[in-house]
Each structure stands twice: as structure tokens, then as C-alpha cells.
Amino acid sequence: MKQLILKKGEDRRIRLGHLWIFSNEVDTQKSPIKEFEPGESAVIVNAQGRPIGSAYVNPNSLICARMISTRPHEGLTEALLDKRISQALTLRESMFDRPFYRMVFAEGDFLPGLVIDRYDDLLVVQLTTAGMEKMKDQITSVLCNILRPKAILYRNDSANRPLEGLDRYVEQAVGTVPAKIAIEENGVKFEVPMIEGQKTGWFYDQRTNRRDFASFCKGKRVLDAFCYAGSFGCNAVKAGAKEVTFLDASKIALDAAVHNAGLNGSPDKVDTVYGDALDTLQELKDSGAQFDTICVDPPAFIKRKKAFKEGLSAYQRVNKLAMDLVVDGGIVTSCSCSQHLSAQDLNRVLLHAASKSKTRIQTLIQGHQGPDHPVHPAMPETHYLKSYTVRVFKS
């Protein structure tokens, strides 16, 4: 393998375990990045000439290399994929009694650019880097050898792929994945859209947060805002909520939420509100609506650092409206999947929202992504999901 040589001092973060190397950290006089092919493996060498590990390279990306191993001559091979995927599977099988989980979580499982969701004997795979795209056939081979799945679907249509110089596509690699499949999570039944759904079909990362939310819902009037397929609200239905209102800007999502609610309880408990969540929450407030328990789980309002200020304002507004809509002593669960919004930032959002709504809050639960989305301790970027469940007092 060719060498990719770092500038002086740029190996510190890598030696602590971080897996990303940026193009401005490379000594391009000694090792021109443009001489590498997208996805090519390389030995990473510090400024003193000492090899510190191996990575795969993409000269067309700001993140020009992603670490694979601390062993300098261990490149991204089928054998390494087999070892790391098997390690990831062993962890999930030790935690879950049903085969429904995120089986591989990219950097969190030391396989940057590779995400695999398992739906029993069906697998949905997402490749987000040139290095993993180059190993697509080997990934398919490893998965077939380890699990012998009935079907493998590649959902390679993420918005980040063009940043790596990759096309976006969806491909049935093995067998045929149906348009919808049935899953069970926390004892709650769902039908999940595989082909037309968002990302890899289901958001396994909220599993524990949904369970915790449901514990506050028995006999309550519940609002599930930004509901998608109704994951939080259906957990509330199963827990014995008095009534559940689903709110989303997608009629397809609302139809899916109502259908899923029917799988878990009486459909007459369910109502829907269609429209942009910020607008419809305001309309609900203006109409005098009130709820005992509310979940707000918006999409990432802050997708890039430069959007931080605008996104922060959106988080504050939606949480302020949630506190306006909840009853005195009621519960609000607030979530953020924005990588650029820290848990401390979300806590401050809630404090500002409480101040603006003239309420007091106490934190009951601080939530995170589930354990099938392990956090790489050297990479705060992998700790993307945050949530707080707070009790709201109006007097």
C-alpha cells in the first residue's frame, strides 16, 4: 500500500482513536492525495515517518481518509469485514431477543461508511463512502456467509453520497425485499416501509426513548409530533393511552401511523393532524388544545454548522409550543438527531423554551441513541441522538 503522510502534529487525534483524516491534515508535498484512487487503502504515516495505521482514501472528499486499523499493513479486506461484522452481530445478539436492530453502525463499529439494519432474515445496507462502495461485493459475500439472509437491499440513496463522488441508487442485491415488512419493538407491532421509507426503513435508534416515553402515557391524551410511522404514539397506544394524536407533514406517514396504531389497540383512540409541524402546533395552541404527554421528534434542523443559529431557533420554537400545549404537570419528550446540536445545547433550548412559555421544568430522563448504535468515544460525531423528558409546571 502507498503511504499517506500527515503534517506535523496532525496524528494526535488519530492516535487517540478518531477515524477521520481531513485533506488539510495531509502533507501533500510528500504524499499527493490526488495520486490515490477513490477507495484505495493506504498506510498512514506521521510527520516523523512512523506508521500509525491504515485507512482507505478518497481524494475527492473533505474527509480524505478513514482509518480502518491501527495495524499499518491491514487494509480493508473481506477478512477484516468478516471479523468486524461478526463482532457487531455478536453484540446485538447478546442484547436483543428478536433479530430486529441496527447490526452495523459505521464508525461506532469501526467500519466507517457501512450501515446495516436487520429485519429478521432481511438486511438493508447503506454505503456512504467510496471505500465501502468499492467493497460492495465482498460485503454481500460476508453477509451471505454469516447470516444467509433471504434478501439484501442496498439503499444507497443518501444525500451524502455525492460528497464522495458516488451516484445514488437503490438495488436488490440478493432476493427481493418486500415493500413493507412487519417488525416488533418493545412489544409493539409495526409495518415498516422498506423501499419508499426514509433512510434504511426504520429508526431503531429511538427504541429505548420510545419505551421510556410510553411509561408516562397510560390513560393520557398524547401528541406525537413529527410522527413519521407513529413510533412514539404507537408505544403510547400499547401502554394504554386514552387517546393519541399523530401530527406530520406527510399524509403517507399519517396513514402508516394510523395503520400501525390499529395493530396495537383500538383505532378509535387515534386522531391525525396534517401539515407543517411548526404551523400546526401553533394552530393547535390557538384552538385551545391541550395534551397530557407530548413527544417532539423533528428531523435534523441543523444539518451543517453554518445552519446552527437558524436551526437553534427552530428547536426553541417547537419546544416552546410543546410546553404551551401540555397541561400543568404534563410531560414533554424532546428529541434532536442533529449532530451539531449537543446534549448541553438541547438542554439550553428547553430552558429558553420554558422561560418563553412562562413555565418551570424538571428533567426526568436524559435519553440517547440505543445500544445498537454504539458511540465511538473518540468521535463525538457518533453521539448524534439526544433527548430529554421533562415535567412542565405552569404555576
C-alpha atoms as one frame of an Amber mdcrd trajectory, in Angstrom:
protein
   0.000   0.000   0.000   1.093   3.551  -0.683   1.772   5.932   2.193  -0.396
   8.893   3.183   1.835  11.205   5.240   0.405  13.620   7.797   1.643  17.080
   8.685   3.399  17.681  11.979   1.089  17.239  14.983  -1.856  16.012  12.917
  -1.521  12.460  14.217  -2.544  13.300  17.799  -6.283  12.956  17.226  -5.768
   9.775  15.193  -3.612   8.182  17.890  -6.461   8.785  20.362  -8.757   6.780
  18.119 -10.508   9.254  15.833 -11.124   7.674  12.427 -11.262  10.689  10.097
  -8.361  12.391   8.348  -9.088  15.719   6.646  -7.378  16.825   3.445  -5.735
  19.839   5.133  -4.002  17.485   7.602  -2.059  15.687   4.861   1.470  16.624
   3.756   0.599  16.808   0.075   4.203  17.601  -0.892   5.330  14.182   0.309
   2.114  12.273  -0.487  -0.146  13.982  -3.046  -3.745  12.992  -2.300  -4.660
  13.146  -5.984  -2.382  10.182  -6.687  -4.787   7.878  -4.825  -7.789   6.152
  -6.365 -11.144   6.579  -4.568 -11.382   3.780  -2.008  -7.720   2.811  -2.203
  -6.135   1.506   1.014  -3.057   3.301   2.382  -0.579   3.201   5.240  -0.960
   6.317   7.418   2.400   7.762   8.442   3.054  10.647  10.861   5.455  13.525
  10.208   8.273  11.639  11.917   7.925   8.782   9.448   6.300   6.321  11.858
   3.380   4.239  10.502   0.340   4.642  12.795  -2.292   2.581  10.999  -4.154
   2.009   7.773  -7.053   3.779   6.095  -8.920   3.960   2.833  -8.594   7.172
   0.846 -10.865   9.361  -1.263  -9.013  12.276  -2.895 -12.349  13.883  -3.839
 -13.690  14.252  -0.297 -13.006  16.739   2.508 -12.634  13.693   4.764  -9.888
  12.317   2.565  -9.165   9.159   4.565 -10.958   6.972   7.103  -8.999   4.798
   9.473  -9.515   1.059   9.280  -6.864  -0.379  11.586  -4.033   0.531  13.940
  -2.028  -2.156  12.127  -0.311  -0.259   9.299  -0.499  -3.014   6.701  -4.040
  -4.250   7.466  -6.139  -2.820   4.674  -9.887  -3.063   4.087 -10.267  -6.699
   3.032 -13.042  -9.275   3.032 -11.379 -10.966   6.022 -11.437  -7.723   8.025
 -15.061  -7.081   7.050 -15.967 -10.593   8.207 -14.236 -10.053  11.551 -15.781
  -6.632  12.286 -19.302  -7.520  11.099 -19.200 -10.718  13.175 -18.136  -8.722
  16.249 -21.003  -6.289  15.685 -23.517  -9.124  15.279 -22.337 -10.824  18.482
 -23.043  -7.635  20.446 -26.588  -7.314  19.058 -27.415 -10.954  19.636 -26.377
 -10.549  23.276 -28.701  -7.545  23.750 -31.872  -8.383  21.808 -34.055 -11.484
  21.849 -35.553 -10.653  18.433 -33.481 -10.104  15.255 -34.573  -6.515  14.659
 -31.804  -3.956  15.183 -29.048  -1.876  13.611 -26.461  -4.565  13.044 -23.575
  -2.306  11.978 -23.285   1.371  12.885 -20.424   2.680  10.746 -17.698   4.333
  12.868 -19.369   3.086  16.053 -18.496  -0.449  14.932 -15.127   0.555  13.432
 -16.485   0.227   9.876 -16.753   3.803   8.593 -19.161   4.189   5.697 -21.132
   0.992   6.389 -24.603   0.814   7.940 -26.635  -2.405   8.134 -30.141  -2.744
   9.544 -31.509  -6.216  10.228 -35.150  -7.145   9.849 -35.002 -10.827  10.762
 -33.853 -12.551   7.560 -33.878  -9.326   5.516 -30.949  -6.883   5.514 -30.894
  -3.258   4.397 -27.389  -1.926   3.717 -26.219   1.635   3.175 -22.780   2.512
   1.806 -21.820   6.166   2.192 -18.135   6.217   1.205 -16.084   5.311  -1.844
 -14.062   2.851   0.244 -17.113   0.832   1.232 -18.668   1.127  -2.236 -15.519
  -0.473  -3.640 -16.039  -3.423  -1.238 -19.728  -3.905  -2.047 -19.370  -7.421
  -3.490 -17.249  -8.527  -0.534 -19.811  -7.077   1.912 -22.563  -9.039   0.183
 -20.445 -12.205   0.334 -19.691 -11.773   4.057 -23.352 -11.163   4.925 -24.451
 -14.209   2.958 -21.857 -16.368   4.712 -22.654 -15.115   8.228 -26.462 -14.879
   8.139 -27.662 -16.469   4.887 -30.387 -13.814   4.544 -33.363 -14.224   2.223
 -32.796 -10.748   0.840 -30.300  -7.871   0.873 -31.349  -4.386  -0.210 -28.793
  -1.635  -0.850 -30.365   1.737  -0.013 -27.504   3.754  -1.461 -29.570   6.886
  -1.964 -28.332   9.047   0.913 -27.714  12.737   0.317 -24.074  12.382   1.426
 -23.006  10.057  -1.389 -22.422  12.844  -3.953 -19.935  14.371  -1.489 -17.888
  11.207  -2.028 -18.336  11.365  -5.802 -20.839   8.490  -5.713 -24.110   8.003
  -7.563 -27.349   7.476  -5.647 -29.303   4.270  -6.263 -31.417   1.524  -4.694
 -30.618  -2.075  -5.571 -31.938  -5.513  -4.661 -28.662  -7.424  -4.347 -29.976
 -10.749  -3.020 -33.555 -11.983  -3.215 -36.391  -9.465  -3.053 -37.162  -7.175
  -0.127 -40.930  -6.514   0.008 -42.366  -3.005   0.017 -43.359  -3.425   3.680
 -42.400  -5.821   6.435 -43.711  -6.494   9.944 -41.473  -5.860  12.950 -41.930
  -5.824  16.726 -40.187  -3.418  19.088 -40.789  -3.084  22.839 -43.701  -5.484
  22.301 -45.247  -3.003  19.833 -46.085  -4.091  16.276 -45.293  -2.040  13.192
 -45.335  -2.360   9.441 -42.207  -0.710   8.065 -41.835   0.707   4.526 -38.672
  -0.753   3.015 -38.442   0.680  -0.478 -40.219   4.020  -0.104 -39.426   4.634
   3.578 -36.910   7.088   4.960 -33.226   6.081   5.059 -32.997   2.345   5.853
 -36.702   1.994   6.638 -36.901   2.263  10.415 -35.304   4.371  13.139 -34.059
   1.723  15.557 -32.042   4.386  17.411 -35.127   5.622  19.345 -36.089   2.209
  20.775 -35.248   2.938  24.425 -36.581   6.502  24.251 -39.934   5.226  22.933
 -40.125   2.743  25.771 -39.419   5.452  28.337 -41.963   7.804  26.748 -44.662
   5.114  26.870 -44.224   4.803  30.638 -45.863   8.253  31.011 -48.807   7.590
  28.671 -51.267   5.255  30.406 -54.683   6.896  30.476 -53.286  10.120  28.975
 -54.004  12.333  25.970 -50.870  12.027  23.849 -49.466  14.093  20.985 -46.852
  12.525  18.703 -45.433  15.405  16.630 -43.240  14.680  13.583 -44.658  11.187
  13.933 -43.391   9.505  10.707 -44.860   5.954  11.013 -46.133   6.630  14.541
 -43.371   5.035  16.570 -43.776   7.060  19.789 -47.564   7.258  19.538 -47.959
   3.519  18.920 -45.864   2.792  22.004 -48.318   5.080  23.839 -51.314   3.176
  22.402 -49.816  -0.121  23.559 -49.213   1.389  27.022 -52.912   2.258  27.365
 -53.119   5.908  26.338 -56.599   7.409  26.444 -56.158   8.987  23.009 -53.266
   9.650  20.633 -52.923  12.430  18.062 -50.408  11.962  15.246 -49.004  15.078
  13.577 -46.905  15.071  10.402 -46.399  16.923   7.116 -46.733  13.665   5.158
 -50.126  12.073   4.533 -48.359   8.803   3.732 -46.697   8.925   7.160 -50.010
   9.660   8.879 -51.713   6.753   7.091 -48.872   4.474   8.221 -49.143   5.766
  11.800 -52.893   5.119  11.941 -52.427   1.648  10.459 -49.688   0.825  12.988
 -51.808   2.151  15.850 -54.555  -0.240  14.755 -52.108  -3.136  15.105 -51.648
  -2.269  18.777 -55.032  -1.117  20.083 -58.391   0.386  19.313 -58.292   2.683
  16.227 -60.957   4.948  17.758 -58.285   6.250  20.151 -56.405   7.843  17.251
 -56.638  11.252  15.571 -54.386  12.896  12.961 -53.264  16.434  12.168 -51.783
  17.067   8.725 -49.383  19.905   7.993 -46.046  21.503   8.781 -45.438  20.795
  12.448 -44.458  24.333  13.440 -47.585  25.757  11.821 -49.947  23.064  13.067
 -48.596  23.190  16.617 -49.361  26.908  16.596 -52.851  26.191  15.259 -53.446
  23.611  17.989 -52.362  26.143  20.588 -54.637  28.829  19.110 -57.573  26.395
  19.199 -57.043  25.757  22.916 -55.956  22.113  22.525 -54.119  20.512  25.427
 -52.329  17.227  25.941 -51.021  15.352  28.961 -47.951  13.923  27.239 -46.154
  15.216  24.144 -43.249  13.968  22.056 -41.491  16.256  19.566 -39.046  14.331
  17.383 -38.212  16.646  14.473 -35.822  15.960  11.599 -32.360  17.448  11.935
 -32.897  21.209  11.942 -29.111  21.721  11.905 -27.569  19.722   9.078 -24.472
  21.923   8.785 -22.578  24.122  11.206 -23.477  27.256   9.258 -27.171  26.481
   9.859 -26.728  26.380  13.643 -28.354  29.707  14.505 -31.402  29.189  12.312
 -31.797  25.571  13.440 -31.465  26.512  17.098 -34.312  28.980  16.680 -36.497
  26.237  15.172 -35.754  23.892  18.093 -36.626  26.624  20.579 -39.884  27.436
  18.811 -41.108  23.843  18.562 -40.287  23.143  22.205 -41.904  26.368  23.365
 -45.098  25.353  21.537 -44.949  21.883  23.111 -44.748  23.467  26.574 -47.675
  25.745  25.697 -49.751  22.723  24.656 -49.023  20.442  27.606 -51.145  20.566
  30.760 -49.815  21.766  34.105 -47.670  18.919  35.422 -47.591  17.269  31.997
 -44.699  15.547  30.234 -42.723  16.670  27.185 -40.134  14.458  25.491 -37.883
  16.484  23.203 -35.506  14.825  20.744 -32.762  16.010  18.409 -30.867  13.986
  15.824 -28.736  16.973  14.792 -25.074  16.052  15.107 -24.207  19.730  15.536
 -26.582  20.212  18.500 -25.028  18.827  21.681 -26.945  17.474  24.650 -25.977
  20.642  26.521 -27.362  22.731  23.654 -30.660  20.839  23.745 -30.859  21.342
  27.497 -30.411  25.085  26.943 -33.098  25.001  24.252 -35.523  23.559  26.783
 -34.568  26.139  29.408 -35.156  29.006  26.956 -38.420  27.451  25.773 -39.618
  27.123  29.360 -38.721  30.736  30.041 -40.612  31.954  26.987 -43.675  29.863
  27.817 -43.513  31.053  31.452 -43.209  27.528  32.808 -40.850  25.611  35.074
 -39.376  22.255  34.095 -37.676  19.383  35.837 -35.671  16.789  33.925 -36.818
  13.220  34.457 -34.864  11.286  31.839 -31.913  12.122  29.613 -32.025   9.812
  26.602 -29.563   8.741  23.946 -29.441   6.535  20.873 -29.953   2.855  21.625
 -27.071   0.448  22.309 -27.244  -0.933  18.770 -25.857   2.487  17.782 -22.647
   2.383  19.863 -20.779   5.644  20.367 -17.111   5.800  19.405 -15.566   7.501
  22.468 -13.034   9.422  20.354 -15.721  10.644  17.948 -18.434  12.882  19.388
 -19.871  12.868  15.857 -21.208   9.355  16.539 -23.241  10.577  19.537 -25.851
  12.287  17.387 -29.180  11.465  19.102 -30.174  13.303  22.273 -33.445  13.526
  24.165 -34.805  14.940  27.389 -38.060  14.057  29.090 -39.192  16.932  31.291
 -42.154  17.665  33.547 -43.727  21.073  32.920 -45.247  23.269  35.632 -47.330
  26.331  34.811 -47.750  27.740  38.293
